[in-house]
mmCIF file of C-alpha atoms in Angstrom:
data_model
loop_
_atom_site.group_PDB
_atom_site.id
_atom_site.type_symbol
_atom_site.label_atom_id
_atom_site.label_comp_id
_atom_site.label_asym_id
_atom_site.label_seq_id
_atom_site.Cartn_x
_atom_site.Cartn_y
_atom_site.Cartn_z
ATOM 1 C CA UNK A 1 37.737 36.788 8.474
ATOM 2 C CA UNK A 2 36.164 39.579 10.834
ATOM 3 C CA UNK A 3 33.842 41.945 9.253
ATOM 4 C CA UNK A 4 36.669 44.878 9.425
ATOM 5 C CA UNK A 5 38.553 42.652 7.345
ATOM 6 C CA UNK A 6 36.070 41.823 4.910
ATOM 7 C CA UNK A 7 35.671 45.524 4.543
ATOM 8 C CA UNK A 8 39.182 46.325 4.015
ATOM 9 C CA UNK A 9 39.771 43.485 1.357
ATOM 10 C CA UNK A 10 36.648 44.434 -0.395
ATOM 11 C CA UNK A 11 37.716 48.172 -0.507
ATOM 12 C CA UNK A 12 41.110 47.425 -1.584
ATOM 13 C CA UNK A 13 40.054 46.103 -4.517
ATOM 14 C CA UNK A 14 37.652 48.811 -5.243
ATOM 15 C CA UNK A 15 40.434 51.150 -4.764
ATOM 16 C CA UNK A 16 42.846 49.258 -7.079
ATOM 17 C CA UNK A 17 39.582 48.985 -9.672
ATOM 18 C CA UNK A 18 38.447 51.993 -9.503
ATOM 19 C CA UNK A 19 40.846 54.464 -8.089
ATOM 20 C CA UNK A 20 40.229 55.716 -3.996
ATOM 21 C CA UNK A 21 38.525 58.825 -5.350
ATOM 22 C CA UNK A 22 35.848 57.304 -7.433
ATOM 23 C CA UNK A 23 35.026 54.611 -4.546
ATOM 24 C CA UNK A 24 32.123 55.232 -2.504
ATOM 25 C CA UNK A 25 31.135 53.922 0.759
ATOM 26 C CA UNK A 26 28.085 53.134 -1.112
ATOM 27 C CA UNK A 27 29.763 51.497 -3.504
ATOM 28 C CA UNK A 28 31.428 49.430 -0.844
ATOM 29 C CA UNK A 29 28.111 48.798 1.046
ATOM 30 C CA UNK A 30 26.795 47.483 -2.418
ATOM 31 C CA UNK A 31 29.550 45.004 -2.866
ATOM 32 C CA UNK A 32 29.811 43.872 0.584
ATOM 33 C CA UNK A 33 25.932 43.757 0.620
ATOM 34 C CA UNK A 34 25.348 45.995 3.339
ATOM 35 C CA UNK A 35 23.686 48.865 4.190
ATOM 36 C CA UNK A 36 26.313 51.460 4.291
ATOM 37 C CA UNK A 37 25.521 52.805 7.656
ATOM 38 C CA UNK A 38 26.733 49.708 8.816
ATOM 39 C CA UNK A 39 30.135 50.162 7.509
ATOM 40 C CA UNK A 40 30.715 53.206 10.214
ATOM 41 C CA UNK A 41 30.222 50.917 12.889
ATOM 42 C CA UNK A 42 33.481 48.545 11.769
ATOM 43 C CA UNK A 43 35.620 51.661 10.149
ATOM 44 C CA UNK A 44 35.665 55.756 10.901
ATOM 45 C CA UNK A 45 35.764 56.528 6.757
ATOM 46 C CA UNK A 46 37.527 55.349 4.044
ATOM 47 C CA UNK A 47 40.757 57.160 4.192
ATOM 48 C CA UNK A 48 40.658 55.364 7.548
ATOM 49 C CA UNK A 49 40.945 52.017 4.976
ATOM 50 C CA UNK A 50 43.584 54.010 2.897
ATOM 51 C CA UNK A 51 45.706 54.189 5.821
ATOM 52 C CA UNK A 52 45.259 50.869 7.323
ATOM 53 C CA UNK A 53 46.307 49.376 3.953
ATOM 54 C CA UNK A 54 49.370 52.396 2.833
ATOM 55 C CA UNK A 55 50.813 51.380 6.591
ATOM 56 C CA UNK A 56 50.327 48.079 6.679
ATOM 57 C CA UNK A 57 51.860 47.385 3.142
ATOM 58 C CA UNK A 58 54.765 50.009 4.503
ATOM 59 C CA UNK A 59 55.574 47.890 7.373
ATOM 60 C CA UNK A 60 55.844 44.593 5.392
ATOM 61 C CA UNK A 61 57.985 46.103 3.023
ATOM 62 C CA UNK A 62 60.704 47.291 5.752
ATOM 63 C CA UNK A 63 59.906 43.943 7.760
ATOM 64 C CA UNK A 64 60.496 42.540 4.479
ATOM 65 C CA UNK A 65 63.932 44.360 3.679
ATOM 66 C CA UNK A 66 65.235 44.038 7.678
ATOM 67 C CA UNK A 67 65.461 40.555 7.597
ATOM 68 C CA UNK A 68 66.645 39.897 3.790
ATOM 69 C CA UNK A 69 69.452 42.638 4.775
ATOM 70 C CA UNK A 70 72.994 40.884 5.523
ATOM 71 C CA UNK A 71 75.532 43.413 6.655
ATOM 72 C CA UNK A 72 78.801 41.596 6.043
ATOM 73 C CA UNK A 73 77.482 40.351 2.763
ATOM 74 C CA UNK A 74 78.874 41.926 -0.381
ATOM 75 C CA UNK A 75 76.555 45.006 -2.037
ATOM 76 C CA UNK A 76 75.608 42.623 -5.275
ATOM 77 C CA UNK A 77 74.375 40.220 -2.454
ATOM 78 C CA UNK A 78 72.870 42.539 -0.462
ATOM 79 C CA UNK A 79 70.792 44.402 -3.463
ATOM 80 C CA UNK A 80 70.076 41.007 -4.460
ATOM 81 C CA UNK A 81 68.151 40.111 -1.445
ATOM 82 C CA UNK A 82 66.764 43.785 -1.124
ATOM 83 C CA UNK A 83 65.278 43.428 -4.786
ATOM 84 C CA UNK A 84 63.977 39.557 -3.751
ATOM 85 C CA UNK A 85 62.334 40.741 -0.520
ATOM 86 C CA UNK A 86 60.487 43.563 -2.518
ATOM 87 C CA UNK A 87 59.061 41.215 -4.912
ATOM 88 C CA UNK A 88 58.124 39.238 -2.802
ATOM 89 C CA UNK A 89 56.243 41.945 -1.025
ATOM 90 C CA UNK A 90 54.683 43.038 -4.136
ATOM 91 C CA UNK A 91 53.108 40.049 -5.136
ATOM 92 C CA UNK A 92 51.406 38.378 -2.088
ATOM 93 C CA UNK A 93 48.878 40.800 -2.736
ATOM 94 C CA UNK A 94 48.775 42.859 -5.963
ATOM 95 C CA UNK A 95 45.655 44.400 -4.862
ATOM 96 C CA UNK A 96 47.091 45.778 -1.464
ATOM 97 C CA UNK A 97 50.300 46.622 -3.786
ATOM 98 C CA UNK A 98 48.410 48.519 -6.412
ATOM 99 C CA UNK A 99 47.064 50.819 -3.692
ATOM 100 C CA UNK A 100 49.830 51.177 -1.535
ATOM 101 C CA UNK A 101 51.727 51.855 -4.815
ATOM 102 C CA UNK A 102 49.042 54.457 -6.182
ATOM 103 C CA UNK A 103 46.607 55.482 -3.852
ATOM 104 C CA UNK A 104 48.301 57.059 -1.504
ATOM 105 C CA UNK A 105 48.564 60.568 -2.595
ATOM 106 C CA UNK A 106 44.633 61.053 -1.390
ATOM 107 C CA UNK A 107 45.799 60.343 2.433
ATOM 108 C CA UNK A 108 45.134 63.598 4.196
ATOM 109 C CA UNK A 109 47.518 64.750 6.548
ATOM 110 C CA UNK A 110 49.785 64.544 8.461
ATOM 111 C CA UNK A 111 49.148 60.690 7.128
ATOM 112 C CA UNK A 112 50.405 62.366 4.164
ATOM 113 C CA UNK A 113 53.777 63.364 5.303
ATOM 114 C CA UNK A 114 54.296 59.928 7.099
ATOM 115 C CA UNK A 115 53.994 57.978 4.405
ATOM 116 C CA UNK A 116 56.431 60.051 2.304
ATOM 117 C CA UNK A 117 59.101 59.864 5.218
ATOM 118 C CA UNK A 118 58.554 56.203 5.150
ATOM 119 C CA UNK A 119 58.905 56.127 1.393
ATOM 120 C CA UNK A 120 61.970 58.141 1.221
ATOM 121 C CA UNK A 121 63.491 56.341 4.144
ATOM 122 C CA UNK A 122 62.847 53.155 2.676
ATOM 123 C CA UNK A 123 64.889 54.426 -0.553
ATOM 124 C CA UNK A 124 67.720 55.527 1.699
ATOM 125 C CA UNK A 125 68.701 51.817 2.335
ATOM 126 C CA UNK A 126 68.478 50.799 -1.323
ATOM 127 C CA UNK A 127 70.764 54.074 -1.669
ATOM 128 C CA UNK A 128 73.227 53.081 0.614
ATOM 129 C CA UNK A 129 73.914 49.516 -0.577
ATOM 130 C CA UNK A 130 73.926 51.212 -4.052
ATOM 131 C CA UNK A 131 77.163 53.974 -2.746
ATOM 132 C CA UNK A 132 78.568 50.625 -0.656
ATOM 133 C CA UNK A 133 78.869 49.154 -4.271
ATOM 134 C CA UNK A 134 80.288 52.130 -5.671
ATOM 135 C CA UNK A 135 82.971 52.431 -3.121
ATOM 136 C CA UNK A 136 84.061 48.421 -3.369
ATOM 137 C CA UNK A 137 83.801 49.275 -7.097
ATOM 138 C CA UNK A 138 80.827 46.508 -7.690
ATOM 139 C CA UNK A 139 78.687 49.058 -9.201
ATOM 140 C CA UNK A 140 79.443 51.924 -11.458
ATOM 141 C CA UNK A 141 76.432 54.413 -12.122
ATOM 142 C CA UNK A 142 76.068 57.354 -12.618
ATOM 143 C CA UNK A 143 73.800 58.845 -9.720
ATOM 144 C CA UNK A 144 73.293 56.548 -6.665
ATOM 145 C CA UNK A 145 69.531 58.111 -6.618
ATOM 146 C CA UNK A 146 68.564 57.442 -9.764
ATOM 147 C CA UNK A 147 69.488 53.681 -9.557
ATOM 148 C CA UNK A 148 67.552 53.476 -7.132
ATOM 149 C CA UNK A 149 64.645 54.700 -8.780
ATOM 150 C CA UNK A 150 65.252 53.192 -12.059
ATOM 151 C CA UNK A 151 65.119 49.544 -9.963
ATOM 152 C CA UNK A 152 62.065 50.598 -7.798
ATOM 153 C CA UNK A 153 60.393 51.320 -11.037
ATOM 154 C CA UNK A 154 60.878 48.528 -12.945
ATOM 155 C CA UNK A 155 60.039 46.207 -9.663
ATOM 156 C CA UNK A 156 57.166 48.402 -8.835
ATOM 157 C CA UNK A 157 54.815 47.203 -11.995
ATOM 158 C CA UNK A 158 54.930 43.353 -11.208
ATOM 159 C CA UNK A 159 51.329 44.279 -9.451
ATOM 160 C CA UNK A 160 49.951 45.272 -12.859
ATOM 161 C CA UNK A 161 51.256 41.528 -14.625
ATOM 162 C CA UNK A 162 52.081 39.080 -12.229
ATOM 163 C CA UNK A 163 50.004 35.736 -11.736
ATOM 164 C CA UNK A 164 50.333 33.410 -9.267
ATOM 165 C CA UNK A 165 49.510 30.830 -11.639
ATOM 166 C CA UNK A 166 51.655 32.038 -14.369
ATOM 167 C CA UNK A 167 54.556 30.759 -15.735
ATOM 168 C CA UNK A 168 57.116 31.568 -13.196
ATOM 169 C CA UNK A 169 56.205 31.776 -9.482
ATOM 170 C CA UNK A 170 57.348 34.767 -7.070
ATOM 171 C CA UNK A 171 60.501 33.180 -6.084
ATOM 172 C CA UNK A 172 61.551 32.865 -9.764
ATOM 173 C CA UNK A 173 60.261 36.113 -10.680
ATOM 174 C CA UNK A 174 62.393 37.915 -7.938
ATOM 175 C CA UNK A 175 65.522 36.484 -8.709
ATOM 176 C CA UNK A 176 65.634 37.180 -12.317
ATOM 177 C CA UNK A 177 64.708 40.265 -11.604
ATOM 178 C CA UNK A 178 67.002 40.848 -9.035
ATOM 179 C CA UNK A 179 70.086 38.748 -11.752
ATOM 180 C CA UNK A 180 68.762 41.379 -14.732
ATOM 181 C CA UNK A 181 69.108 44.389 -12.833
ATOM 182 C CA UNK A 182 72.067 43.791 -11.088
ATOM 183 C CA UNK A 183 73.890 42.389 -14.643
ATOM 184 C CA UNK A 184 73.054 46.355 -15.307
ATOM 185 C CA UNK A 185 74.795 47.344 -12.719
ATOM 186 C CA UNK A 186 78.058 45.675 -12.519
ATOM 187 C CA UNK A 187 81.246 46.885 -13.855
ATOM 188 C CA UNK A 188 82.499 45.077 -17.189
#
């Protein structure tokens, strides 16, 4: 692992601990025993870090989503593999998760901005296989947008609880998940 690396994993988990405001560079020198000078000549600042890891997590997610997304699948399939993909995202690294996740209202902008277009766009997909369910009748809700949010939610806490060595392993964890909110979802 190259020293910029080191840095980044090391303030990740700082910034999940700790919160991005209450991290120093200090604080990161100390724990990478450094001297923190030395930190500026690997990294600009640490919303520089913020943004390496908001982005970074961003793109896997939508990498993530891309290819778990089957167009001539049905919308219960589709979600299904949407909700997997996300999981699966969220839990090869919790820390990265917990900051993408929380953190990244201190970006600056127009980082700011960015990451909020990303965010919404990123909804707009789950939103349109929710309204493709709708229409074929899979689904019956009653706001496309807050389904959406009301799954993103409830996916979006795994960081906070899930162990790799626990019980169930990602896989296992995703597609209950993905089975228990999509039993919600269908029409009876």
């Amino acid at each position: 692992m190259s020293r910029k690396e080191q840095i980044e994993q090391t303030a990740t988990a700082l910034f999940k601990n700790r919160g991005f405001s209450a991290t120093s560079m200090r604080d990161l020198a100390n724990q990478l025993g450094i001297e923190a000078a030395s930190i500026y000549s690997h990294i600009k600042s640490k919303e520089e870090i913020l943004q390496r890891v908001c982005f970074r997590m961003a793109n896997e997610f939508f990498e993530a989503i891309d290819q778990a997304d089957v167009r001539n699948a049905s919308a219960s399939e589709r979600l299904q593999a949407a909700i997997i993909a996300h999981v699966k995202v969220l839990t090869k690294n919790t820390e990265a998760s917990a900051v993408f996740l929380h953190e990244w209202r201190h970006l600056s902008e127009p980082h700011h901005a960015e990451f909020l277009a990303l965010r919404n766009r990123y909804e707009v997909h789950f939103r349109e296989i929710i309204r493709e369910g709708i229409k074929a009748g899979e689904f019956k809700v009653p706001d496309e947008k807050f389904a959406v949010l009301t799954i993103l939610s409830a996916l979006n806490w795994i960081h906070t609880w899930y162990k790799p060595e626990g019980k169930m392993n990602a896989e296992e964890i995703a597609t209950n998940l993905a089975t228990m909110l999509l039993n919600g979802l269908k029409q009876t």
